[in-house]
XYZ file of C-alpha atoms in Angstrom:
221
model
C 86.636 125.192 54.981
C 86.112 127.372 58.011
C 87.762 130.750 58.123
C 89.731 131.620 61.303
C 86.904 133.893 62.448
C 84.226 131.271 61.851
C 86.364 128.581 63.477
C 86.892 130.770 66.517
C 83.174 131.502 66.802
C 82.387 127.813 66.361
C 84.920 126.819 69.037
C 83.546 129.378 71.461
C 80.014 128.128 70.863
C 81.119 124.531 71.421
C 82.952 125.563 74.572
C 79.842 127.387 75.829
C 77.758 124.296 75.129
C 80.200 122.035 76.983
C 80.317 124.465 79.920
C 76.545 124.622 80.085
C 76.258 120.830 79.970
C 78.929 120.412 82.635
C 77.167 122.919 84.879
C 73.918 120.940 84.876
C 73.294 119.368 88.263
C 75.639 121.760 90.074
C 74.391 124.215 92.649
C 76.232 127.047 90.835
C 73.861 126.832 87.863
C 71.034 128.402 89.881
C 73.179 131.375 90.827
C 74.376 131.785 87.241
C 70.814 131.737 85.935
C 69.742 134.265 88.551
C 72.580 136.652 87.723
C 71.929 136.280 83.973
C 68.227 136.983 84.541
C 69.006 140.165 86.481
C 71.503 141.351 83.865
C 69.037 140.877 81.003
C 65.859 142.087 82.668
C 63.751 144.770 81.051
C 64.495 148.114 82.779
C 60.820 149.083 82.264
C 59.679 145.810 83.829
C 62.208 144.734 86.465
C 62.318 141.312 88.038
C 59.477 140.567 90.427
C 61.038 140.666 93.940
C 58.750 137.822 95.025
C 60.072 135.560 92.283
C 63.633 136.617 93.073
C 63.155 135.709 96.749
C 61.710 132.355 95.715
C 64.673 131.664 93.435
C 67.159 132.622 96.180
C 65.378 130.264 98.565
C 65.593 127.460 95.989
C 69.281 128.133 95.506
C 69.847 128.012 99.286
C 67.984 124.685 99.543
C 70.022 123.158 96.722
C 73.261 124.337 98.319
C 72.313 122.851 101.688
C 71.262 119.564 100.079
C 74.546 119.351 98.151
C 76.564 119.987 101.319
C 74.517 117.405 103.220
C 75.072 114.801 100.505
C 78.824 115.438 100.566
C 78.918 115.092 104.359
C 76.889 111.881 104.287
C 79.265 110.421 101.692
C 82.248 111.262 103.909
C 80.581 109.510 106.852
C 79.860 106.430 104.728
C 83.446 106.311 103.441
C 84.874 106.740 106.956
C 82.608 104.000 108.316
C 83.586 101.600 105.529
C 87.292 102.273 106.087
C 87.000 101.772 109.838
C 85.121 98.479 109.415
C 87.692 97.191 106.937
C 90.595 98.218 109.194
C 89.002 96.681 112.284
C 88.262 93.410 110.499
C 91.775 93.244 109.066
C 93.393 94.062 112.408
C 91.365 91.483 114.339
C 92.575 88.753 111.962
C 96.103 89.170 113.411
C 95.073 87.974 116.896
C 97.028 84.888 117.937
C 99.243 85.017 114.847
C 103.019 84.798 115.114
C 104.453 87.866 113.402
C 107.731 89.642 112.813
C 107.638 93.370 113.321
C 110.110 96.209 112.845
C 110.359 97.344 116.458
C 113.310 98.705 118.438
C 111.630 98.507 121.867
C 111.607 95.437 124.110
C 109.829 94.644 127.351
C 112.437 92.989 129.569
C 110.733 90.690 132.092
C 113.753 88.977 133.634
C 114.377 86.476 130.848
C 116.503 86.873 127.737
C 114.995 89.095 125.038
C 115.427 87.868 121.470
C 115.675 90.179 118.464
C 117.219 90.401 115.008
C 119.562 92.934 113.449
C 118.582 93.408 109.806
C 121.059 95.023 107.412
C 120.587 95.937 103.752
C 124.205 95.013 102.942
C 127.002 93.076 104.692
C 128.413 95.021 107.652
C 132.048 94.800 108.744
C 131.255 96.422 112.090
C 128.033 96.842 114.068
C 127.375 98.325 117.484
C 124.225 97.361 119.378
C 123.209 99.697 122.202
C 120.511 98.878 124.754
C 119.139 101.978 126.532
C 116.679 102.317 129.412
C 113.513 104.441 129.437
C 115.535 107.595 130.158
C 117.761 107.031 127.117
C 120.791 106.009 129.219
C 122.826 103.169 127.603
C 123.039 100.101 129.851
C 124.607 97.552 127.498
C 126.803 97.851 124.404
C 127.480 94.897 122.107
C 130.065 95.073 119.319
C 129.745 92.674 116.390
C 131.802 91.973 113.275
C 131.074 90.653 109.797
C 127.293 90.661 109.805
C 125.804 89.249 106.587
C 123.101 91.051 104.660
C 119.638 90.237 105.988
C 118.730 89.214 109.532
C 121.080 88.093 112.297
C 119.449 86.650 115.426
C 120.688 88.011 118.748
C 119.544 88.136 122.371
C 120.100 90.271 125.457
C 120.269 88.415 128.757
C 119.493 91.489 130.849
C 123.057 91.961 132.061
C 124.421 95.531 131.936
C 127.947 96.604 131.004
C 128.781 96.742 134.726
C 127.783 93.087 135.144
C 124.655 93.866 137.168
C 121.170 92.623 136.310
C 119.010 95.234 134.621
C 115.695 96.237 136.147
C 112.600 94.885 134.470
C 110.894 97.324 132.120
C 110.988 98.758 128.630
C 114.272 99.240 126.789
C 115.259 100.552 123.366
C 117.740 98.813 121.065
C 119.745 100.865 118.592
C 122.077 99.575 115.885
C 124.774 101.382 113.936
C 126.506 99.399 111.195
C 129.294 100.227 108.750
C 130.901 98.416 105.819
C 134.588 97.672 105.260
C 135.144 101.219 104.006
C 133.496 102.773 107.053
C 130.345 103.842 105.205
C 127.040 103.527 107.055
C 124.952 100.451 106.295
C 121.173 100.807 106.556
C 119.966 98.615 109.404
C 117.093 98.173 111.865
C 115.818 95.946 114.661
C 113.101 93.318 114.212
C 111.335 91.114 116.744
C 109.008 88.131 116.522
C 106.136 87.216 118.773
C 102.451 86.455 119.084
C 99.857 89.200 118.677
C 98.208 89.223 122.108
C 95.843 92.155 121.485
C 94.753 94.602 118.808
C 93.950 98.220 119.604
C 91.980 100.661 117.435
C 92.273 104.429 117.706
C 92.081 107.589 115.619
C 95.815 107.182 114.949
C 95.374 103.729 113.400
C 95.610 100.078 114.398
C 98.298 98.847 116.793
C 99.282 95.303 117.757
C 100.485 94.259 121.204
C 103.475 91.951 120.713
C 105.607 90.961 123.678
C 104.019 93.699 125.758
C 104.955 96.414 123.243
C 102.476 98.262 121.016
C 103.501 98.307 117.366
C 101.852 99.793 114.293
C 100.213 97.391 111.864
C 102.303 99.013 109.120
C 105.510 97.779 110.826
C 104.639 94.091 110.458
C 107.040 92.490 107.974
C 105.995 88.828 108.197
C 103.020 86.737 109.360
C 103.239 83.021 110.178
C 100.589 80.464 111.090
């Protein structure tokens, strides 16, 4: 049976062995060996400066090689991710998708969209705003079921005039029978006409509006 002192010494020795083994292959091991060599050198016969310079040069080379390997690995990973994203994004071309998107591109014909609610809504107000954020049409609805409800905007404003063609934003605010807010959002369906790749990610062009790939909720053949 080991005494506490012997057990402690044994544990420290095992820990030193594990540390030494874990250090193998790391650039720090060269610096540790160099420092240990300087600390334990014979005062009457100090370390040869030529050998010390050679060891420092070796340490510098190992450090540079390690940094280069890490950088190369990052480039490989980034390239692999970009290829996978590009290939995945291109597969959406021509597909009919549903996307969570509150912007529409009004071109003179009715714009179709869906109001999606997490729970049944007793009241819901749909507001269509122009590019400046000014509301042009307000639609009040009652008793929306949970899930999606298909709606459309014919381009007519609250004043009865025809809205100008361009981009508009649709906002929905829904409440239940007790007046509490019901989580809701706008979804649209359309064909992916183009796919764009950038540093910010992949975007799909659907109905003339760019939407993030992450916002796609359904894909249909």
